[in-house]
Short mmCIF file of C-alpha atoms and ligand atoms in Angstrom, two decimals:
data_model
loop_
_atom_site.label_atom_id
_atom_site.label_comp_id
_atom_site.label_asym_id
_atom_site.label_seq_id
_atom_site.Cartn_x
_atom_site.Cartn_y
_atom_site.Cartn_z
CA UNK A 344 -14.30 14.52 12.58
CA UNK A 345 -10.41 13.58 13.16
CA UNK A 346 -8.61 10.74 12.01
CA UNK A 347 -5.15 9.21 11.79
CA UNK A 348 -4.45 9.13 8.83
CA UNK A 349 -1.51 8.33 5.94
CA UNK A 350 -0.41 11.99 4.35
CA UNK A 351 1.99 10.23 2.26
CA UNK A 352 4.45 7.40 1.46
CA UNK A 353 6.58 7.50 5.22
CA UNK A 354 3.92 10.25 6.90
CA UNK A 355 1.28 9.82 9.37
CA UNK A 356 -0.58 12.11 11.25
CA UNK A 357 -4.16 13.37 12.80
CA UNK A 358 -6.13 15.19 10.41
CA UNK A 359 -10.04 16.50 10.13
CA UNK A 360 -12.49 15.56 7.46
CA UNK A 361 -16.23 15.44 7.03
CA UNK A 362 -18.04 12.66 8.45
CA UNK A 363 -18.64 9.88 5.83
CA UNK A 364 -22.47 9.74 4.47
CA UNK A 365 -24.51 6.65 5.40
CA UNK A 366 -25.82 4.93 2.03
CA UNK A 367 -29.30 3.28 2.25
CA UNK A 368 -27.44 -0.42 3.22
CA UNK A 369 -24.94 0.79 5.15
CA UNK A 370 -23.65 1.92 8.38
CA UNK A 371 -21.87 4.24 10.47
CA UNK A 372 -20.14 2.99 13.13
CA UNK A 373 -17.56 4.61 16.24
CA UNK A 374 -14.71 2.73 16.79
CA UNK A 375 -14.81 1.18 20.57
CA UNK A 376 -11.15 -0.48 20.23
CA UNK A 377 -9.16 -0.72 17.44
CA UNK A 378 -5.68 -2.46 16.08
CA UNK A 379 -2.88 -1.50 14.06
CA UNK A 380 -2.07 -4.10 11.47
CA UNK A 381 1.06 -5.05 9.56
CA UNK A 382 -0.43 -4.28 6.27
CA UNK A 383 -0.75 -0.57 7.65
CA UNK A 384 3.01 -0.49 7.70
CA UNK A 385 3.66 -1.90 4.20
CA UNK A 386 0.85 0.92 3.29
CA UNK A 387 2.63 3.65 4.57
CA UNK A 388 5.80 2.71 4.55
CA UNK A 389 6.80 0.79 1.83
CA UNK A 390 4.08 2.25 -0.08
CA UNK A 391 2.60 -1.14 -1.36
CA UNK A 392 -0.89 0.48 -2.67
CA UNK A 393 0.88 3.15 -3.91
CA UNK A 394 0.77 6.83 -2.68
CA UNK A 395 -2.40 7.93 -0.80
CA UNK A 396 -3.10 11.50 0.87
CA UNK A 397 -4.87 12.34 3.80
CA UNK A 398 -6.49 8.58 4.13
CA UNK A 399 -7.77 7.43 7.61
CA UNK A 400 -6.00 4.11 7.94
CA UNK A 401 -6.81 0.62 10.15
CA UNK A 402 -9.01 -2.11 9.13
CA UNK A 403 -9.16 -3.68 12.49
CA UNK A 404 -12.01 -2.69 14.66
CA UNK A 405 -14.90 -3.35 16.91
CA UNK A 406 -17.08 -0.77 17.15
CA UNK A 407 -20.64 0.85 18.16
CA UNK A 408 -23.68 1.32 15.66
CA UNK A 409 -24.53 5.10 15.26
CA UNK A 410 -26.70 4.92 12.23
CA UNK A 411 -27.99 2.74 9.85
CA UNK A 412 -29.48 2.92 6.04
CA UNK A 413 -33.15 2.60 5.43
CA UNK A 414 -32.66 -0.27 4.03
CA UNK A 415 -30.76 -2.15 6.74
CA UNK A 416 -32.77 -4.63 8.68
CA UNK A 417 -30.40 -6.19 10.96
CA UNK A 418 -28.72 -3.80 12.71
CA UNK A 419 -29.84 -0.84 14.54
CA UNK A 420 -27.94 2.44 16.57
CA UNK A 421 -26.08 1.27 20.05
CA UNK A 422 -25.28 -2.57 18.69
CA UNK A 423 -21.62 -3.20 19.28
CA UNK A 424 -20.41 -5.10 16.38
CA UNK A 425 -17.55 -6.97 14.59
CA UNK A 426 -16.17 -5.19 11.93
CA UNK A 427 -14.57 -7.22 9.27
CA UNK A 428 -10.78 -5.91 7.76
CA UNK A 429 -12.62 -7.20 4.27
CA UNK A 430 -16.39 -5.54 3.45
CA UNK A 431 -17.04 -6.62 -0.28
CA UNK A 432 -20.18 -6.29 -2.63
CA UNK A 433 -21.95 -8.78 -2.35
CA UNK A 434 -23.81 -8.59 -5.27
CA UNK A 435 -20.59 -8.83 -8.00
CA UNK A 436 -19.69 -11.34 -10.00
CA UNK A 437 -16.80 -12.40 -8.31
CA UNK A 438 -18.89 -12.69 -4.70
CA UNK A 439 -21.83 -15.11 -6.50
CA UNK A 440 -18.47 -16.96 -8.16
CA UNK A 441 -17.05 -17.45 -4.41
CA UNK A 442 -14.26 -15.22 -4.14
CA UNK A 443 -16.25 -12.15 -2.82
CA UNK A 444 -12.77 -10.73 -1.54
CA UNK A 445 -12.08 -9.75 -4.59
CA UNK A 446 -15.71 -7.87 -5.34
CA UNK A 447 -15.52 -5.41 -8.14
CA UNK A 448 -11.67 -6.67 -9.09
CA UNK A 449 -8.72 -8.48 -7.54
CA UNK A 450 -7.98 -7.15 -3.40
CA UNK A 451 -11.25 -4.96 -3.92
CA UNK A 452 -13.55 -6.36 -0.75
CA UNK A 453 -9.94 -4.68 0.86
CA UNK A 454 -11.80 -1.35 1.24
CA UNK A 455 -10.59 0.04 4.34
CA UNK A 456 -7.44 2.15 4.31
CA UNK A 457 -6.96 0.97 1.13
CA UNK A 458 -10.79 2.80 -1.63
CA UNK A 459 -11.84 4.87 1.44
CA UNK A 460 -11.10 6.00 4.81
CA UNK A 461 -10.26 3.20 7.28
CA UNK A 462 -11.22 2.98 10.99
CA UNK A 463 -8.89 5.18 12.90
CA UNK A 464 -11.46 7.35 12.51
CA UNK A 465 -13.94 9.08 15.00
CA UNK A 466 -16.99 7.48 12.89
CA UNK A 467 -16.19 5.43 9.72
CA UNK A 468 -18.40 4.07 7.03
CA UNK A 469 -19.60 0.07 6.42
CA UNK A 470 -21.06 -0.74 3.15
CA UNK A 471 -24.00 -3.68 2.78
CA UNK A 472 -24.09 -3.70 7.17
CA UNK A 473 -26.32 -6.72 7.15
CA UNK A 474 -23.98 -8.56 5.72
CA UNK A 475 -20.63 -7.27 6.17
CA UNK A 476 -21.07 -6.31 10.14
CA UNK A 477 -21.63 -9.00 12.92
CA UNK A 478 -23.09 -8.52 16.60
CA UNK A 479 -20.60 -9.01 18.63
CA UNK A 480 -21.67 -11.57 21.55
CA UNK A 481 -21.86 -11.08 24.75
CA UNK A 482 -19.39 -11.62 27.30
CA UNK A 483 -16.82 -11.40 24.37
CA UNK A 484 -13.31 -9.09 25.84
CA UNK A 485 -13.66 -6.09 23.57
CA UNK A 486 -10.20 -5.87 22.64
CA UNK A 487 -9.54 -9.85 22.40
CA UNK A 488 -12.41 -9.37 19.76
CA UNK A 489 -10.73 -6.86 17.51
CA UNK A 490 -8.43 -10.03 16.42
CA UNK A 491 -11.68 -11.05 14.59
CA UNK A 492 -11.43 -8.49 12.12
CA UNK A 493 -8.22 -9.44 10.60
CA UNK A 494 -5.53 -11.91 12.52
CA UNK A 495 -8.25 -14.80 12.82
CA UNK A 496 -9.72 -14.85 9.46
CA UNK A 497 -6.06 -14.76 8.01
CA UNK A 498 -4.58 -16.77 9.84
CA UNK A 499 -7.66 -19.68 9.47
CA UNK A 500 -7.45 -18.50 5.65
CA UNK A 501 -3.43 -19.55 5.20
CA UNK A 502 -5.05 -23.02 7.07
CA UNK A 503 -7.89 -23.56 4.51
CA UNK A 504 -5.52 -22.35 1.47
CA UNK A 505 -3.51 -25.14 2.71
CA UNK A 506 -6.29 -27.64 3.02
CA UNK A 507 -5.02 -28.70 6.42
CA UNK A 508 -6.54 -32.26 7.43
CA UNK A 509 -6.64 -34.17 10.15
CA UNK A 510 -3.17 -36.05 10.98
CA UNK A 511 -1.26 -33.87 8.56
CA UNK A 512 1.93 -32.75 9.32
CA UNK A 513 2.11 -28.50 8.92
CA UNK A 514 4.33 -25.89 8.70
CA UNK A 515 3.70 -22.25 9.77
CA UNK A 516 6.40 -20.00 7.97
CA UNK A 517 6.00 -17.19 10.20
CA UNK A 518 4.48 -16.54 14.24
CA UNK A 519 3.81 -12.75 14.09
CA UNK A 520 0.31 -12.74 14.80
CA UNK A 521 -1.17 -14.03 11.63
CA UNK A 522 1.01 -17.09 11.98
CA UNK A 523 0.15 -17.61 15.41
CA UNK A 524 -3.75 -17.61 14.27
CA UNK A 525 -2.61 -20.35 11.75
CA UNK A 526 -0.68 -22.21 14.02
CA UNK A 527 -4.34 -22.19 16.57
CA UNK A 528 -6.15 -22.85 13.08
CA UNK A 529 -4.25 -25.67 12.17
CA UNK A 530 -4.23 -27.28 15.61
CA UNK A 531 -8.15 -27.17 15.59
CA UNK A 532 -7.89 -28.36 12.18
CA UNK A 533 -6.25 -31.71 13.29
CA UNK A 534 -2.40 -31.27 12.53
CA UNK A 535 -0.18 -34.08 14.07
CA UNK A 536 3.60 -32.26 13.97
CA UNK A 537 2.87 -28.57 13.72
CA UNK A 538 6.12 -26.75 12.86
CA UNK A 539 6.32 -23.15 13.89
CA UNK A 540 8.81 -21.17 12.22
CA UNK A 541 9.89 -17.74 14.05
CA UNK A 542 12.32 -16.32 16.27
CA UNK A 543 10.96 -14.27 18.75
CA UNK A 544 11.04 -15.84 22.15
CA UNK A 545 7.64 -14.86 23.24
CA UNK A 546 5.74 -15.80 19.95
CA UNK A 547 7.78 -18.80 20.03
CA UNK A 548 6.11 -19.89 23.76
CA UNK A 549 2.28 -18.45 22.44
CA UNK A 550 2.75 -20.82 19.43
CA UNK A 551 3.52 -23.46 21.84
CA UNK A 552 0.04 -22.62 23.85
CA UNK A 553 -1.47 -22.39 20.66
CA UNK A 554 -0.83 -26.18 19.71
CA UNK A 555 2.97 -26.31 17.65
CA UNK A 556 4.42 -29.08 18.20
CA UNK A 557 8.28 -27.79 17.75
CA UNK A 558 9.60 -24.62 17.32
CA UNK A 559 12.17 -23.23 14.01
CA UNK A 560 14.07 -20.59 14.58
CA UNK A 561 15.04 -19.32 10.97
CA UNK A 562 17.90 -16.96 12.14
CA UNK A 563 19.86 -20.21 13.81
CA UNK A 564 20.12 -22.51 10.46
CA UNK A 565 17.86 -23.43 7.36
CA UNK A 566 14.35 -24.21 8.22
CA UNK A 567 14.42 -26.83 5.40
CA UNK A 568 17.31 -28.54 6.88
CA UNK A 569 15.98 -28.43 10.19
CA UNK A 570 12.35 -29.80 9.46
CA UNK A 571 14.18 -32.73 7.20
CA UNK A 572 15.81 -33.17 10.18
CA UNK A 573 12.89 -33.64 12.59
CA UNK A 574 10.75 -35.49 9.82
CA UNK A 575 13.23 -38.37 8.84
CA UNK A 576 13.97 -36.44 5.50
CA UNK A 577 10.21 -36.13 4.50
CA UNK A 578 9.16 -33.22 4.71
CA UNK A 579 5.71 -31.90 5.56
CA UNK A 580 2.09 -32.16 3.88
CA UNK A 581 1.09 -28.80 4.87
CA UNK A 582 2.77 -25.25 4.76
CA UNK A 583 0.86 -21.76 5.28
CA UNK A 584 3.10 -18.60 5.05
CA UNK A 585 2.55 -15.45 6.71
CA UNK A 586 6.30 -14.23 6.88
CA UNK A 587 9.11 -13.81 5.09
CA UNK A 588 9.67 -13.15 1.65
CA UNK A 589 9.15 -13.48 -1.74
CA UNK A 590 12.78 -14.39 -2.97
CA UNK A 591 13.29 -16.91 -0.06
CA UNK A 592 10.01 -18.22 1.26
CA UNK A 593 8.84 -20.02 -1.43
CA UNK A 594 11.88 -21.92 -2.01
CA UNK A 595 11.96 -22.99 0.83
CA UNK A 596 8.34 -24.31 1.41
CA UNK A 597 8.08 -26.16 -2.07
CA UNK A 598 11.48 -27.77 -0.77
CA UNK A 599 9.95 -29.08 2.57
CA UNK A 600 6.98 -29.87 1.15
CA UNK A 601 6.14 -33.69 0.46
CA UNK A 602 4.30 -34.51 -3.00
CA UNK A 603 0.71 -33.58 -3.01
CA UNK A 604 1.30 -30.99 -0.88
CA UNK A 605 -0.55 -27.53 -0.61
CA UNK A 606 1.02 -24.22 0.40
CA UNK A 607 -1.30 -21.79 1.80
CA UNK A 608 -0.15 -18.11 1.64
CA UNK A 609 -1.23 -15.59 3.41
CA UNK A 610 1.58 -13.30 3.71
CA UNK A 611 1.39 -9.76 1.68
CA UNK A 612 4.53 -9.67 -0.90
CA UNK A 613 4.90 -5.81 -0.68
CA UNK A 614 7.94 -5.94 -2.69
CA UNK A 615 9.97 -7.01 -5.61
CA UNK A 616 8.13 -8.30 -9.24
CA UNK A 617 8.46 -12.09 -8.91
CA UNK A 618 8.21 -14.75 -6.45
CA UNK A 619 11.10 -17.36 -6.98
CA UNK A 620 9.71 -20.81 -7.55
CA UNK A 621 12.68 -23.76 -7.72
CA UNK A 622 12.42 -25.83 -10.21
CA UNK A 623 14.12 -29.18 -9.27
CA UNK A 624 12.26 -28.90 -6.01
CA UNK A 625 9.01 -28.28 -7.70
CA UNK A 626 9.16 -31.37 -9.12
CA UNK A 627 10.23 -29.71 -13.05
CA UNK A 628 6.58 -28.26 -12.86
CA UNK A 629 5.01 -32.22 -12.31
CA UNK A 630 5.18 -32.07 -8.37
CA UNK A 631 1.62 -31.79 -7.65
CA UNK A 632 2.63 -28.81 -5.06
CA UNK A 633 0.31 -26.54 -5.05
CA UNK A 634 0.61 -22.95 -4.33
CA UNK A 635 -2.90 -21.22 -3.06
CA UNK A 636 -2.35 -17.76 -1.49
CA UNK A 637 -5.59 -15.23 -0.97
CA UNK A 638 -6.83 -12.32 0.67
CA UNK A 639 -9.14 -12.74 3.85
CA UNK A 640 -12.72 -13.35 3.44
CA UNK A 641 -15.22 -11.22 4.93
CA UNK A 642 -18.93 -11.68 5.44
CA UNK A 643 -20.93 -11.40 8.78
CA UNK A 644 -21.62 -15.14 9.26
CA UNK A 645 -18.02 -16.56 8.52
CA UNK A 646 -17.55 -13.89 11.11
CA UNK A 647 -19.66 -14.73 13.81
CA UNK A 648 -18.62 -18.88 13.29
CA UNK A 649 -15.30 -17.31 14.08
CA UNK A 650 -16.33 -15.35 17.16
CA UNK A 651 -18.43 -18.29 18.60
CA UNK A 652 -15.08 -20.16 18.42
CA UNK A 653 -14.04 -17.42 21.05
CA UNK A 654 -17.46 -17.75 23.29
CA UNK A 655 -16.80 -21.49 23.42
CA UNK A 656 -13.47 -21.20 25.11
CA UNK A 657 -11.89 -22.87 21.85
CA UNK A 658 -10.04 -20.22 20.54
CA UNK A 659 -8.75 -17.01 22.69
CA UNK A 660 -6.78 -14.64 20.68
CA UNK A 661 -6.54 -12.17 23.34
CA UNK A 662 -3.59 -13.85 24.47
CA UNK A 663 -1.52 -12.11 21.15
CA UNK A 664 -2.44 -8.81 23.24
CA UNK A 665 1.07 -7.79 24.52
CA UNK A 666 0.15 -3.52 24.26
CA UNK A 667 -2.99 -2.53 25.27
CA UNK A 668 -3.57 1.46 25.17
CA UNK A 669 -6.75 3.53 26.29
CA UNK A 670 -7.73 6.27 24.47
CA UNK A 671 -7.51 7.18 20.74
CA UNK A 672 -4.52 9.80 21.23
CA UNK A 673 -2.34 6.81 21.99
CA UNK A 674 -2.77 5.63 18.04
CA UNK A 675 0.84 6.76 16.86
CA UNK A 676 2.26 4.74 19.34
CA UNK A 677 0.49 1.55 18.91
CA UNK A 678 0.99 2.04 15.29
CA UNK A 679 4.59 2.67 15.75
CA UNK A 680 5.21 -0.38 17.85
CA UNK A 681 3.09 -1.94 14.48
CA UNK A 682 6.61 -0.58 12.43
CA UNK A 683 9.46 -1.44 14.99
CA UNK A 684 8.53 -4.62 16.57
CA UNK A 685 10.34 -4.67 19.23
CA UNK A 686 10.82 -8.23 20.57
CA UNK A 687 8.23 -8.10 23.53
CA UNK A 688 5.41 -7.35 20.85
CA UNK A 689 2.94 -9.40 19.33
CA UNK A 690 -0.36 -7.06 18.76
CA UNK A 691 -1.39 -3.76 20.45
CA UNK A 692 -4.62 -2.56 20.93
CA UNK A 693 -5.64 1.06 21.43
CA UNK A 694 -9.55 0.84 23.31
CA UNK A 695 -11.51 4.22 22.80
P1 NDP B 905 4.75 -10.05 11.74
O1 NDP B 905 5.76 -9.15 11.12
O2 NDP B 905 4.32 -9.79 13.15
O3 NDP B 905 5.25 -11.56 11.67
C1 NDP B 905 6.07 -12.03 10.66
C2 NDP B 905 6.63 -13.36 11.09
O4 NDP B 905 7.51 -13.84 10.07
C3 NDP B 905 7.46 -13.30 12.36
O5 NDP B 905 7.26 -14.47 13.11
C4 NDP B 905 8.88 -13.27 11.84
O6 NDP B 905 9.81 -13.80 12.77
C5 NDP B 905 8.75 -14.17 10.65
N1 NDP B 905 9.80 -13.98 9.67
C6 NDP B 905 10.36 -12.81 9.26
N2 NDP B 905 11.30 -13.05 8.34
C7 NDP B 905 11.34 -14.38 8.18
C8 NDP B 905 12.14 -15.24 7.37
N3 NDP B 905 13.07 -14.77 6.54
N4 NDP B 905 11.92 -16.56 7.44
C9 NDP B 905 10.96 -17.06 8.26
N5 NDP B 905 10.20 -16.30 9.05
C10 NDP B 905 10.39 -14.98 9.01
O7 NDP B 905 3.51 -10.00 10.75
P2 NDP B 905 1.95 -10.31 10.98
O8 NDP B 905 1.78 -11.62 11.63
O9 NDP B 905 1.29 -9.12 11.57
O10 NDP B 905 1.47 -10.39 9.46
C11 NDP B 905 1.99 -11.37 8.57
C12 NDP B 905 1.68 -11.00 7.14
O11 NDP B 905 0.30 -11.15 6.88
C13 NDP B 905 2.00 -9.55 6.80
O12 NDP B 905 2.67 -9.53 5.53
C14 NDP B 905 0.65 -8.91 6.67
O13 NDP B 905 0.67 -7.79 5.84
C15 NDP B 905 -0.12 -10.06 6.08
N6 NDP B 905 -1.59 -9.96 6.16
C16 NDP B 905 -2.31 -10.55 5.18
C17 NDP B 905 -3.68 -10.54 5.19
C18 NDP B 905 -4.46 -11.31 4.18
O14 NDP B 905 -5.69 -11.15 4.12
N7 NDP B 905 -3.87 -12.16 3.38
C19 NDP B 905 -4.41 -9.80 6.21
C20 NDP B 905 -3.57 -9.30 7.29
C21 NDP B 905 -2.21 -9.35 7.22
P3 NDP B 905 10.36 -13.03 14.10
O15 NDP B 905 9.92 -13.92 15.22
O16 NDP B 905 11.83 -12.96 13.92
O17 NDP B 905 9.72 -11.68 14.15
ZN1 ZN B 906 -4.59 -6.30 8.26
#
């Protein structure tokens, strides 16, 4: 079968491999539509799982049933499905303690592109189906469903890191398309002033539609300054990253963050070895700030809560769709778009 796949740190190209074998719980699945994420680019770029040959990359996919394990009860050949960015064991120790991402050791549910081939694929493998795969509904847009793999379920993570409650004031570091997911996730969640901190023009106006309150634009001023500013000096109860960096971000969060506070990240630190933590700011370690920052969670039913959000008209993240490409030899490209960002972009899909 082909795939598009990383040859190395900077390289990607098509390549054939044997079709994955289908375990007695598992699945094989054909991609119907399928996204490039950011954490593709970090992969093969900046080399942030360190050097990989010949892997099939992408996470983010909704896809067709072609066969199923023995053992599988739930799902059979021809059922179009969700397919979940995170697929753990559900059996480990770590699942039973709650943190299933992190099945078999820390990141480990991360499976795709990361232990085994991901889902740019022309069939790819899904371990424990019944319970990492999830119908997808009917009457769901195809491509506005891929978001469910990866850009919901993060950005709704960064909101329950954060504890977001009703009437709290938020901030979003960050309005790619994770952060716009928060920003919808946080709105749902109840936030009063919802901060959205970015500074392209068209993620700016989809946070907007997405429920922020006020827009920061981090490249005219400091955020900090400017959310003082709007919050008579306060600050806010709430932050969830999913941007910047590790040597700035932080600092600037704990510093806009009132007492109490919780800051959610969801943002992948690619680089550097530590994340800068200010001390004054962090109340000299007594501050009650909390920092929370995790990968997505999988699992088939968080998944389909998340996709009845969609067939209820309460949540449509096809909107983030800017690039939408038909046919799988279009794959560089969307993936390429994933690297450059121009400033029209938010998310491309590539249907199959
Ligand atoms: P994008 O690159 O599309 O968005 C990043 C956002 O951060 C943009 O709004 C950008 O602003 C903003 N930004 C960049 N630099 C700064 C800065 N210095 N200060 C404030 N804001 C800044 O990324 P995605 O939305 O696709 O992904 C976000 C992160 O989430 C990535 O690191 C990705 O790898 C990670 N991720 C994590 C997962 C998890 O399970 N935890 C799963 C999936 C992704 P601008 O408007 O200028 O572009
Ligand atoms: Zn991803």
């Amino acid at each position: 079968m082909k795939g598009f796949a990383m040859l190395g740190i900077g390289k990607v190209g098509w390549i054939e491999k044997d079709a994955p074998a289908c375990g007695p719980l598992d699945a094989l699945v054909k991609p119907l539509a399928v996204s490039p994420c950011t954490s593709d680019i970090h992969t093969v770029w900046e080399g942030a799982i360190g050097d990989r040959h010949d892997m099939i990359l992408g996470h983010e996919a909704v896809g067709e049933v072609v066969e199923v394990g023995s053992l599988v009860k739930d799902f059979k050949p021809g059922d179009k499905v969700i397919v979940p960015a995170i697929t753990p064991d559900w059996g480990a120790l770590e699942s039973q303690a709650g943190y299933s991402m992190h099945s078999g050791g820390m990141l480990a549910g991360w499976k795709f592109s990361n232990f085994k081939d991901g889902v740019f694929g022309e069939l790819f493998h899904v371990n424990e189906a019944d319970a990492n795969l999830a119908l997808l509904p009917d009457g769901l847009d195809m491509a506005a469903a891929v978001m469910l793999s990866d850009m919901v379920p993060t950005g709704f993570h960064g909101v329950e890191l954060a504890d977001v409650q009703f009437g709290d004031d938020v901030c979003v570091i960050g309005i790619g398309p994770v952060g716009l997911m928060a920003v919808a996730g946080a709105a749902l969640r109840g936030a009063s002033h919802l901060f959205a901190v970015g500074s392209r023009p068209n993620c700016a106006a989809l946070a907007r539609e997405y429920g922020a309150t006020d827009i920061i634009n981090y490249r005219e001023g400091d955020i900090v300054q400017q959310i003082l500013d709007k919050t008579h000096g306060k600050g806010v109860d709430k932050v969830v990253i999913a941007g910047g960096t590790a040597e700035d971000t932080f600092v600037q969060a704990i510093t806009m963050l009132k007492p109490g506070g919780r800051i959610g990240n969801v943002n992948y630190l690619g680089s550097g070895d530590y994340v800068r933590i200010p001390r004054v700011e962090w109340g000299c370690g007594m501050g009650h700030k909390i920092i929370a920052g995790g990968l997505m969670p999988g699992g088939r039913r968080r998944m389909e809560k998340l996709a009845s959000l969609m067939s209820t008209g309460r949540l449509d993240p096809g909107k983030m769709l800017t690039h939408r490409f038909q046919g799988f030899e279009h794959m560089e490209e969307a993936l390429m778009l994933m690297k450059d960002k121009p400033r029209d972009l938010i998310k491309p899909v590539v249907i199959i």
